Short mmCIF file of C-alpha atoms in Angstrom, two decimals:
data_model
loop_
_atom_site.label_atom_id
_atom_site.label_comp_id
_atom_site.label_asym_id
_atom_site.label_seq_id
_atom_site.Cartn_x
_atom_site.Cartn_y
_atom_site.Cartn_z
CA MET N 1 -24.57 32.84 48.70
CA THR N 2 -28.30 32.00 48.93
CA PRO N 3 -29.45 28.53 49.98
CA ARG N 4 -30.80 28.10 46.23
CA LEU N 5 -27.36 28.78 44.55
CA PHE N 6 -25.65 26.67 47.29
CA LEU N 7 -27.81 23.68 46.49
CA GLY N 8 -27.40 24.11 42.82
CA ARG N 9 -23.60 24.18 42.92
CA GLY N 10 -23.49 21.25 45.39
CA LEU N 11 -25.77 19.28 43.04
CA ARG N 12 -23.46 20.10 39.98
CA LEU N 13 -20.35 19.11 42.06
CA LEU N 14 -22.11 15.76 43.21
CA ILE N 15 -22.88 14.95 39.51
CA LEU N 16 -19.32 15.74 38.49
CA GLY N 17 -18.05 13.81 41.38
CA VAL N 18 -20.17 10.66 40.51
CA PHE N 19 -19.11 10.72 36.58
CA THR N 20 -15.24 11.11 37.94
CA ILE N 21 -15.53 8.04 39.98
CA PHE N 22 -17.36 6.22 37.24
CA PHE N 23 -14.69 6.88 34.74
CA VAL N 24 -11.55 7.12 36.72
CA ALA N 25 -12.07 4.08 39.31
CA PRO N 26 -11.79 1.51 36.48
CA ILE N 27 -8.68 2.96 35.02
CA LEU N 28 -7.05 3.33 38.52
CA TRP N 29 -7.98 -0.48 39.25
CA LEU N 30 -6.36 -1.48 35.79
CA ILE N 31 -3.16 0.39 36.59
CA LEU N 32 -2.85 -1.13 40.09
CA ALA N 33 -4.10 -4.79 39.32
CA PRO N 34 -0.57 -5.75 37.96
CA THR N 35 0.92 -5.03 41.14
CA LYS N 36 -1.00 -7.70 43.05
CA SER N 37 -1.42 -11.56 42.59
CA ASP N 38 -4.49 -13.13 41.29
CA HIS N 39 -5.53 -14.11 44.86
CA ALA N 40 -4.88 -10.65 46.31
CA LEU N 41 -7.09 -9.02 43.49
CA VAL N 42 -9.94 -10.90 45.13
CA LEU N 43 -9.14 -10.45 48.91
CA ASN N 44 -7.37 -7.26 49.08
CA SER N 45 -8.72 -3.52 48.53
CA PRO N 46 -9.28 -3.05 44.87
CA PHE N 47 -7.29 0.24 45.00
CA SER N 48 -4.38 -0.99 47.19
CA PHE N 49 -0.89 -1.18 45.92
CA GLY N 50 0.99 -4.47 45.89
CA SER N 51 4.78 -4.60 44.68
CA PHE N 52 6.88 -3.87 41.86
CA HIS N 53 8.12 -7.53 42.06
CA GLN N 54 4.59 -8.93 41.25
CA VAL N 55 4.63 -6.24 38.15
CA ALA N 56 7.78 -7.95 36.98
CA LEU N 57 6.40 -11.42 37.60
CA ALA N 58 3.17 -10.73 35.60
CA TRP N 59 5.33 -9.24 32.70
CA LYS N 60 7.46 -12.52 32.75
CA HIS N 61 4.24 -14.62 32.59
CA LEU N 62 2.92 -12.43 29.86
CA ASP N 63 6.15 -12.44 27.79
CA HIS N 64 6.48 -16.31 28.00
CA PHE N 65 2.81 -16.69 26.80
CA SER N 66 2.97 -18.97 23.60
CA HIS N 67 6.62 -18.23 22.82
CA HIS N 68 6.74 -14.44 23.29
CA VAL N 69 3.73 -13.97 20.90
CA TYR N 70 2.83 -10.83 22.78
CA ARG N 71 5.77 -8.95 21.49
CA HIS N 72 4.92 -9.80 17.99
CA TRP N 73 1.37 -8.34 18.56
CA ILE N 74 2.66 -5.09 19.76
CA VAL N 75 5.10 -4.78 16.90
CA ASN N 76 2.38 -5.82 14.49
CA SER N 77 0.07 -3.15 15.72
CA LEU N 78 2.83 -0.58 15.34
CA VAL N 79 3.77 -1.56 11.87
CA TYR N 80 0.15 -1.80 10.62
CA SER N 81 -0.90 1.53 12.28
CA LEU N 82 2.17 3.60 11.34
CA THR N 83 2.36 2.51 7.89
CA ALA N 84 -1.50 2.98 7.28
CA THR N 85 -1.43 6.26 8.88
CA ALA N 86 1.60 7.24 6.65
CA ILE N 87 -0.22 6.18 3.58
CA THR N 88 -3.27 8.08 4.85
CA LEU N 89 -1.22 11.49 5.17
CA VAL N 90 0.40 11.04 1.84
CA ALA N 91 -3.01 10.42 -0.01
CA GLY N 92 -5.38 12.31 2.37
CA ILE N 93 -3.79 15.63 2.88
CA PRO N 94 -3.25 16.47 -0.95
CA ALA N 95 -6.85 15.08 -1.64
CA GLY N 96 -8.31 17.42 0.93
CA TYR N 97 -6.10 20.33 -0.53
CA GLY N 98 -7.43 19.53 -4.09
CA LEU N 99 -11.05 19.34 -3.03
CA ALA N 100 -10.94 22.58 -1.18
CA LEU N 101 -9.04 24.80 -3.53
CA GLY N 102 -9.33 22.91 -6.84
CA ARG N 103 -11.99 23.41 -9.46
CA PHE N 104 -12.42 20.54 -11.71
CA PRO N 105 -15.28 18.22 -13.19
CA GLY N 106 -16.73 15.83 -10.48
CA ARG N 107 -15.48 17.70 -7.49
CA ARG N 108 -18.82 17.96 -5.73
CA LEU N 109 -19.37 14.23 -6.41
CA ILE N 110 -16.09 13.21 -5.10
CA LEU N 111 -16.70 15.33 -1.91
CA SER N 112 -20.25 13.91 -1.50
CA LEU N 113 -18.92 10.41 -1.85
CA THR N 114 -16.27 11.12 0.91
CA LEU N 115 -19.07 12.40 3.32
CA ILE N 116 -20.98 9.38 2.61
CA SER N 117 -18.23 7.06 3.13
CA MET N 118 -17.66 8.66 6.59
CA ILE N 119 -21.03 7.58 7.93
CA ILE N 120 -20.78 4.03 6.75
CA PRO N 121 -19.99 1.95 9.74
CA SER N 122 -16.38 0.25 9.23
CA ALA N 123 -17.72 -3.23 10.27
CA ALA N 124 -20.18 -3.05 7.35
CA LEU N 125 -17.21 -2.75 4.86
CA VAL N 126 -15.33 -5.77 6.20
CA LEU N 127 -17.22 -8.44 4.20
CA PRO N 128 -16.72 -6.50 0.95
CA ILE N 129 -13.11 -5.85 1.57
CA TYR N 130 -12.51 -9.69 2.33
CA LEU N 131 -14.26 -10.62 -0.94
CA GLU N 132 -12.25 -8.18 -2.86
CA MET N 133 -9.06 -9.31 -1.52
CA ASN N 134 -9.90 -12.76 -1.95
CA ALA N 135 -10.67 -12.14 -5.57
CA ALA N 136 -7.30 -10.54 -5.93
CA ASP N 137 -5.66 -14.04 -5.41
CA HIS N 138 -6.62 -14.78 -8.96
CA ILE N 139 -4.65 -11.77 -10.36
CA VAL N 140 -1.27 -12.43 -11.69
CA LEU N 141 1.32 -9.74 -11.22
CA PHE N 142 5.01 -10.08 -12.24
CA GLY N 143 4.59 -13.75 -12.88
CA SER N 144 3.02 -14.60 -9.38
CA HIS N 145 -0.33 -14.55 -7.93
CA VAL N 146 -1.40 -11.51 -5.65
CA HIS N 147 -2.07 -13.02 -2.11
CA LEU N 148 -3.42 -10.47 0.15
CA ILE N 149 -5.48 -12.46 2.64
CA ASN N 150 -3.37 -13.44 5.72
CA SER N 151 -0.67 -10.91 4.73
CA ALA N 152 0.17 -7.53 6.39
CA TRP N 153 -1.16 -5.64 3.23
CA SER N 154 -4.63 -7.08 3.80
CA VAL N 155 -4.87 -5.00 7.12
CA ILE N 156 -2.60 -1.92 5.95
CA LEU N 157 -4.42 -1.05 2.69
CA PRO N 158 -7.89 -1.02 4.20
CA PHE N 159 -6.71 0.94 7.19
CA ALA N 160 -5.24 3.63 4.90
CA PHE N 161 -8.63 4.24 3.54
CA PHE N 162 -9.53 7.13 6.06
CA PRO N 163 -12.06 9.54 4.32
CA PHE N 164 -12.33 11.38 7.54
CA GLY N 165 -8.76 12.71 7.20
CA VAL N 166 -9.61 13.87 3.66
CA TYR N 167 -12.49 15.73 5.01
CA LEU N 168 -10.47 17.30 7.94
CA ALA N 169 -7.87 18.47 5.46
CA TYR N 170 -10.62 19.86 3.21
CA ILE N 171 -12.28 21.87 6.15
CA TYR N 172 -8.83 23.05 7.17
CA TYR N 173 -7.80 24.38 3.73
CA ILE N 174 -11.09 25.85 2.79
CA THR N 175 -11.33 27.88 6.03
CA ALA N 176 -8.02 28.57 7.33
CA LEU N 177 -5.59 28.99 4.22
CA PRO N 178 -5.71 32.45 2.78
CA PRO N 179 -6.16 32.29 -0.97
CA THR N 180 -4.17 35.53 -1.54
CA LEU N 181 -1.11 33.59 -0.07
CA LEU N 182 -1.50 31.04 -2.76
CA GLU N 183 -2.02 33.46 -5.49
CA ALA N 184 1.10 35.41 -4.56
CA ALA N 185 3.11 32.05 -4.88
CA ARG N 186 1.66 31.55 -8.40
CA VAL N 187 2.43 34.95 -9.42
CA ASP N 188 5.95 34.32 -8.43
CA GLY N 189 6.08 31.39 -10.74
CA ALA N 190 5.49 28.55 -8.43
CA SER N 191 3.72 25.50 -9.91
CA GLU N 192 0.72 24.05 -8.25
CA LEU N 193 3.02 21.27 -6.71
CA GLN N 194 5.45 23.84 -5.39
CA THR N 195 2.63 25.96 -4.03
CA PHE N 196 1.45 22.85 -2.19
CA LEU N 197 4.73 21.61 -0.79
CA ARG N 198 6.28 25.02 0.19
CA ILE N 199 3.04 26.91 1.02
CA ALA N 200 0.15 24.72 1.85
CA MET N 201 1.92 21.87 3.56
CA PRO N 202 4.05 23.91 6.03
CA LEU N 203 0.96 25.74 7.10
CA ALA N 204 -1.01 22.57 7.73
CA LYS N 205 0.98 21.23 10.46
CA PRO N 206 -2.05 21.32 12.91
CA VAL N 207 -4.36 19.37 10.60
CA LEU N 208 -1.35 16.94 9.86
CA ALA N 209 -1.13 16.23 13.61
CA LEU N 210 -5.02 15.86 13.83
CA VAL N 211 -5.31 13.58 10.87
CA PHE N 212 -2.28 11.39 12.23
CA PHE N 213 -3.86 11.35 15.76
CA PHE N 214 -7.35 10.10 14.54
CA ALA N 215 -5.95 7.82 11.84
CA PHE N 216 -3.54 6.09 14.20
CA VAL N 217 -6.11 5.64 17.09
CA SER N 218 -8.55 4.41 14.51
CA ASP N 219 -6.07 1.85 12.96
CA TRP N 220 -4.80 0.86 16.56
CA ASN N 221 -8.20 0.17 17.86
CA ASN N 222 -9.59 -1.69 14.94
CA PHE N 223 -10.49 -5.33 15.80
CA PHE N 224 -12.87 -6.80 13.27
CA LEU N 225 -10.93 -6.48 9.92
CA PRO N 226 -7.63 -8.15 11.39
CA TYR N 227 -9.92 -10.77 12.93
CA VAL N 228 -11.36 -11.68 9.57
CA VAL N 229 -8.32 -11.51 7.32
CA LEU N 230 -5.54 -12.73 9.53
CA SER N 231 -5.31 -16.38 10.71
CA ASP N 232 -1.62 -16.61 11.74
CA PRO N 233 -1.16 -15.80 15.52
CA GLN N 234 2.25 -14.34 14.74
CA GLN N 235 0.69 -11.73 12.31
CA LEU N 236 -2.13 -10.60 14.73
CA PRO N 237 -2.39 -6.98 16.05
CA ILE N 238 -2.70 -6.38 19.76
CA THR N 239 -6.48 -5.95 19.64
CA VAL N 240 -7.27 -9.41 18.21
CA GLY N 241 -4.23 -10.91 20.40
CA LEU N 242 -5.87 -9.73 23.58
CA GLN N 243 -8.96 -11.79 22.64
CA ASP N 244 -6.69 -14.89 22.36
CA LEU N 245 -5.28 -13.94 25.72
CA LEU N 246 -8.81 -13.64 27.04
CA ALA N 247 -9.53 -17.24 25.96
CA SER N 248 -6.52 -18.61 27.66
CA THR N 249 -7.51 -17.06 31.15
CA PRO N 250 -9.69 -18.98 33.50
CA ALA N 251 -11.47 -16.12 34.94
CA PHE N 252 -13.04 -15.48 31.32
CA ASN N 253 -12.88 -18.98 30.00
CA PRO N 254 -13.56 -21.56 32.55
CA SER N 255 -12.81 -24.45 30.18
CA VAL N 256 -9.15 -23.82 30.37
CA GLY N 257 -7.56 -26.81 31.79
CA GLY N 258 -5.62 -26.78 35.09
CA GLY N 259 -7.16 -23.43 36.43
CA GLY N 260 -4.79 -21.54 33.98
CA GLY N 261 -1.63 -22.98 35.61
CA ALA N 262 -0.58 -24.23 32.19
CA THR N 263 -0.22 -20.75 30.78
CA ASN N 264 0.24 -18.73 33.93
CA ILE N 265 -2.20 -16.09 32.42
CA PHE N 266 -4.60 -14.75 35.24
CA LYS N 267 -6.17 -11.21 35.85
CA PRO N 268 -2.86 -9.45 36.51
CA GLU N 269 -1.18 -10.53 33.32
CA LEU N 270 -4.40 -9.43 31.45
CA ALA N 271 -4.18 -6.11 33.20
CA ILE N 272 -0.61 -5.57 32.29
CA ALA N 273 -1.25 -6.62 28.84
CA THR N 274 -4.00 -4.09 28.53
CA VAL N 275 -1.98 -1.11 30.08
CA ILE N 276 0.84 -1.70 27.57
CA ALA N 277 -1.67 -1.98 24.78
CA VAL N 278 -3.01 1.50 25.65
CA LEU N 279 0.40 3.01 26.09
CA PRO N 280 1.21 3.92 22.43
CA VAL N 281 -2.13 5.99 21.94
CA ALA N 282 -1.56 7.72 25.22
CA VAL N 283 2.00 8.69 24.23
CA VAL N 284 0.81 9.87 20.67
CA PHE N 285 -1.86 11.98 22.39
CA MET N 286 0.58 13.58 24.97
CA VAL N 287 3.15 14.34 22.13
CA SER N 288 0.60 15.79 19.71
CA GLN N 289 -1.82 17.46 22.24
CA ARG N 290 -0.84 21.06 21.50
CA ALA N 291 -0.98 20.49 17.71
CA LEU N 292 -4.32 18.74 18.19
CA VAL N 293 -5.77 21.68 19.95
CA ARG N 294 -4.58 23.99 17.24
CA GLY N 295 -5.88 21.68 14.42
CA LEU N 296 -9.28 21.43 16.05
CA VAL N 297 -9.68 25.32 16.22
CA GLY N 298 -7.68 26.10 13.12
CA GLY N 299 -10.60 25.50 10.77
CA GLY N 300 -13.15 27.23 12.83
CA VAL N 301 -12.20 30.66 11.89
CA LYS N 302 -12.48 32.03 8.25
CA GLU N 303 -9.25 33.95 7.45
#
């Protein structure tokens, strides 16, 4: 190996090592932080392991915070994310199928609006969504007013609007689904609904996993919309709940009286709260990893 090649390879390895440390070190610290006390986090090595007893103690303090509200935050996030993702799949996959293989007036306009809505920042839609749901309070349905603000539906319904999922289904169906297969089903007497349910849907498992993953992660990580439309602490998702938890920690909010002793929320409790909040997304990724890869490459080759 020539000195020039050796120097180039060494430089590449050095750059990769620096970026690896930059991204892995905070994650490793976050995982190890609950094993130590708040005092040990300052004095001991940042990557040293404490004890499992300290992990149990940190969870005990976190679980007793504000009458077990952390459990409500996790359950709320699961309910909001899973329900909205289910609606996204039920509505988005057939929509992508129709846009890809259907021929009807306004198809190009709907596809263009779908693409435009993808590039609009989600934060820019929060105020119009809030005003729309607030106006719905004046609507009378089945003898009672429709109250969306500060309800679960004020989060679920906007979460279910996921144009990227429609576009993913559109790309998959227009590139990876053989038209001759659908024609054969129609020749055999299958209706359009039967063709979709028995042919198109079973073949779209990779894109189903892809849309499920992106929709679930987007819903789980959404902060601004629940922060605006929800005011009851018992209804908050974990993203907004963690903000309340930060406000109760003296390390981030010096105005907390008694140095945080009244709530027993310190850096180890924050660390374990963050780790638990990330676990559902990590589990979904690990379970659907193979289908995700198939879905990403499935629409890249024209059949």
